[in-house]
Coordinates of C-alpha atoms in Angstrom, one line a residue:
M1 CA -22.7 21.9 -2.0
Y2 CA -21.3 22.3 1.5
R3 CA -23.8 22.3 4.4
P4 CA -22.8 22.4 8.1
N5 CA -23.9 18.8 8.6
W6 CA -20.9 17.5 6.6
R7 CA -21.3 13.9 7.6
D8 CA -24.7 13.7 5.9
A9 CA -23.2 15.5 2.9
L10 CA -20.4 12.9 2.8
D11 CA -22.8 10.0 3.0
T12 CA -25.0 11.5 0.3
H13 CA -22.0 12.2 -1.9
I14 CA -20.7 8.7 -1.6
D15 CA -24.1 7.2 -2.2
L16 CA -24.7 9.2 -5.3
Q17 CA -21.2 8.4 -6.7
G18 CA -22.0 4.7 -6.4
E19 CA -18.3 3.8 -7.0
N20 CA -15.0 5.4 -6.5
R21 CA -13.9 5.8 -10.1
P22 CA -10.2 6.7 -10.4
D23 CA -11.0 9.4 -13.1
V24 CA -13.5 11.4 -11.0
V25 CA -12.7 14.4 -8.8
S26 CA -15.0 15.7 -6.1
M27 CA -15.5 19.4 -5.6
V28 CA -16.5 20.9 -2.3
D29 CA -18.6 23.9 -3.2
V30 CA -18.6 26.5 -0.4
E31 CA -20.9 29.5 -0.8
S32 CA -22.7 31.8 1.6
W33 CA -26.0 31.5 -0.2
G34 CA -26.8 35.1 0.3
G35 CA -25.9 35.1 3.9
Q36 CA -27.5 31.8 4.9
I37 CA -24.1 30.4 5.9
T38 CA -22.0 32.8 8.1
G39 CA -19.0 32.5 10.4
D40 CA -15.9 30.3 10.0
H41 CA -16.8 26.7 9.1
S42 CA -13.2 25.7 8.4
E43 CA -13.2 22.7 10.8
T44 CA -16.3 21.1 9.3
I45 CA -15.4 22.0 5.6
N46 CA -12.0 20.5 6.1
G47 CA -13.5 17.5 7.7
L48 CA -15.6 17.0 4.6
V49 CA -12.5 17.5 2.3
W50 CA -10.4 15.0 4.2
A51 CA -13.2 12.4 4.5
I52 CA -13.8 12.5 0.8
S53 CA -10.1 12.2 0.2
D54 CA -9.9 9.2 2.6
W55 CA -12.6 7.6 0.5
R56 CA -10.9 8.5 -2.8
G57 CA -7.6 6.8 -1.8
P58 CA -4.3 7.4 -0.1
H59 CA -3.2 11.0 0.3
I60 CA -0.6 12.4 -2.0
H61 CA 2.4 13.7 -0.1
G62 CA 0.1 14.7 2.8
R63 CA -2.4 16.4 0.4
P64 CA -6.0 15.4 -0.2
R65 CA -6.5 13.1 -3.2
R66 CA -9.0 14.0 -5.9
V67 CA -10.8 16.7 -4.0
I68 CA -10.9 20.3 -5.1
G69 CA -12.7 23.4 -3.7
Y70 CA -15.0 26.0 -5.1
L71 CA -14.8 29.3 -3.3
N72 CA -15.6 32.9 -4.2
P73 CA -12.9 35.2 -2.5
H74 CA -15.8 37.2 -1.1
D75 CA -17.0 34.1 0.8
A76 CA -13.5 33.3 2.1
P77 CA -14.5 34.2 5.8
I78 CA -16.6 30.9 5.7
W79 CA -13.4 28.9 5.0
T80 CA -10.4 30.7 6.5
R81 CA -8.2 27.7 7.0
R82 CA -8.0 25.9 3.7
P83 CA -6.2 22.6 2.9
P84 CA -3.6 22.3 0.1
I85 CA -6.1 21.6 -2.7
G86 CA -6.8 23.1 -6.1
F87 CA -9.6 25.7 -6.2
V88 CA -12.1 26.8 -8.9
I89 CA -12.7 30.5 -8.4
P90 CA -15.8 32.3 -9.9
S91 CA -15.5 35.6 -11.6
Y92 CA -17.8 36.3 -14.5
G93 CA -16.5 38.4 -17.3
S94 CA -13.0 39.0 -16.0
P95 CA -10.2 37.1 -14.2
P96 CA -10.7 36.8 -10.4
S97 CA -9.2 39.3 -8.0
F98 CA -8.0 38.3 -4.6
P99 CA -8.5 40.7 -1.7
A100 CA -6.2 40.7 1.3
G101 CA -6.3 37.4 3.1
T102 CA -7.2 35.3 0.0
E103 CA -3.8 35.3 -1.8
D104 CA -3.6 31.6 -1.1
L105 CA -6.7 31.1 -3.4
G106 CA -4.8 32.8 -6.2
A107 CA -1.9 30.5 -5.7
Q108 CA -4.1 27.4 -5.5
M109 CA -6.5 28.3 -8.3
I110 CA -6.6 25.6 -11.0
A111 CA -9.6 26.9 -12.8
H112 CA -11.7 30.1 -13.2
Q113 CA -15.5 29.8 -13.5
Y114 CA -16.0 32.4 -16.2
T115 CA -19.8 32.1 -16.8
N116 CA -23.0 30.7 -15.6
G117 CA -24.2 30.4 -19.2
E118 CA -25.7 33.8 -19.3
G119 CA -23.3 35.7 -21.5
Y120 CA -20.0 36.3 -19.7
G121 CA -17.8 34.1 -21.8
N122 CA -16.4 36.8 -24.1
G123 CA -16.3 34.3 -27.0
L124 CA -15.7 31.2 -24.9
P125 CA -18.4 28.6 -24.7
E126 CA -21.5 29.4 -22.6
G127 CA -22.4 25.8 -22.1
Y128 CA -22.5 22.5 -24.1
G129 CA -24.7 22.6 -27.2
T130 CA -28.0 24.1 -26.3
V131 CA -27.5 23.7 -22.6
R132 CA -26.4 26.9 -20.8
C133 CA -24.4 26.2 -17.6
D134 CA -21.4 27.1 -15.5
M135 CA -18.2 26.9 -17.5
N136 CA -14.6 26.8 -16.2
A137 CA -11.3 27.6 -17.9
A138 CA -8.2 25.8 -16.7
N139 CA -6.1 29.0 -16.8
G140 CA -3.0 27.7 -18.6
Y141 CA -3.0 24.2 -17.2
D142 CA -2.5 21.5 -19.9
P143 CA -4.4 18.2 -19.4
H144 CA -1.4 16.6 -17.7
Q145 CA -0.9 19.5 -15.3
L146 CA -4.6 19.5 -14.5
R147 CA -4.7 15.8 -13.7
T148 CA -1.7 16.3 -11.4
A149 CA -3.3 19.3 -9.7
T150 CA -6.6 17.4 -9.1
G151 CA -4.8 14.2 -7.9
I152 CA -5.9 12.0 -10.8
E153 CA -3.3 9.3 -11.4
Q154 CA -1.5 9.6 -14.7
P155 CA -2.2 6.9 -17.3
A156 CA 0.7 4.5 -18.0
R157 CA 2.6 5.7 -21.0
S158 CA 3.4 3.4 -23.9
P159 CA 7.1 2.6 -24.2
A160 CA 8.8 4.5 -27.0
R161 CA 9.6 2.6 -30.1

């Protein structure tokens, strides 16, 4: 979860990760928390995104590596200048809509958070087993496309026989 002191958030994130596993993606979750965070925090949020990416490894064609964002279009004024990363967009019970000024989120959306485990799945899972939780749909991305969109390196393919 993003907080204005992004350097502390970065240190905590790296400490909790323990190691930089090549199959793990970090998500910078930006929310207003009911008005607790206001104003444009793009500079510090982007600082966090790029710092996590620097830790994750070399950038990919000038894009952050293995870092994605979470942003509700209604909270977009908090993060107006967004880097070229994939985004998870929440919208329970229906596909997300993108008001004016957030069209880039629609273009960069790699997943849609469709439920918090409280009944918005319309037949999709509401969690794992008996645990109810946030669930995301990859909106047409196959596993290979999702790996590419999140910056995870593709596994080596076996030679054809």
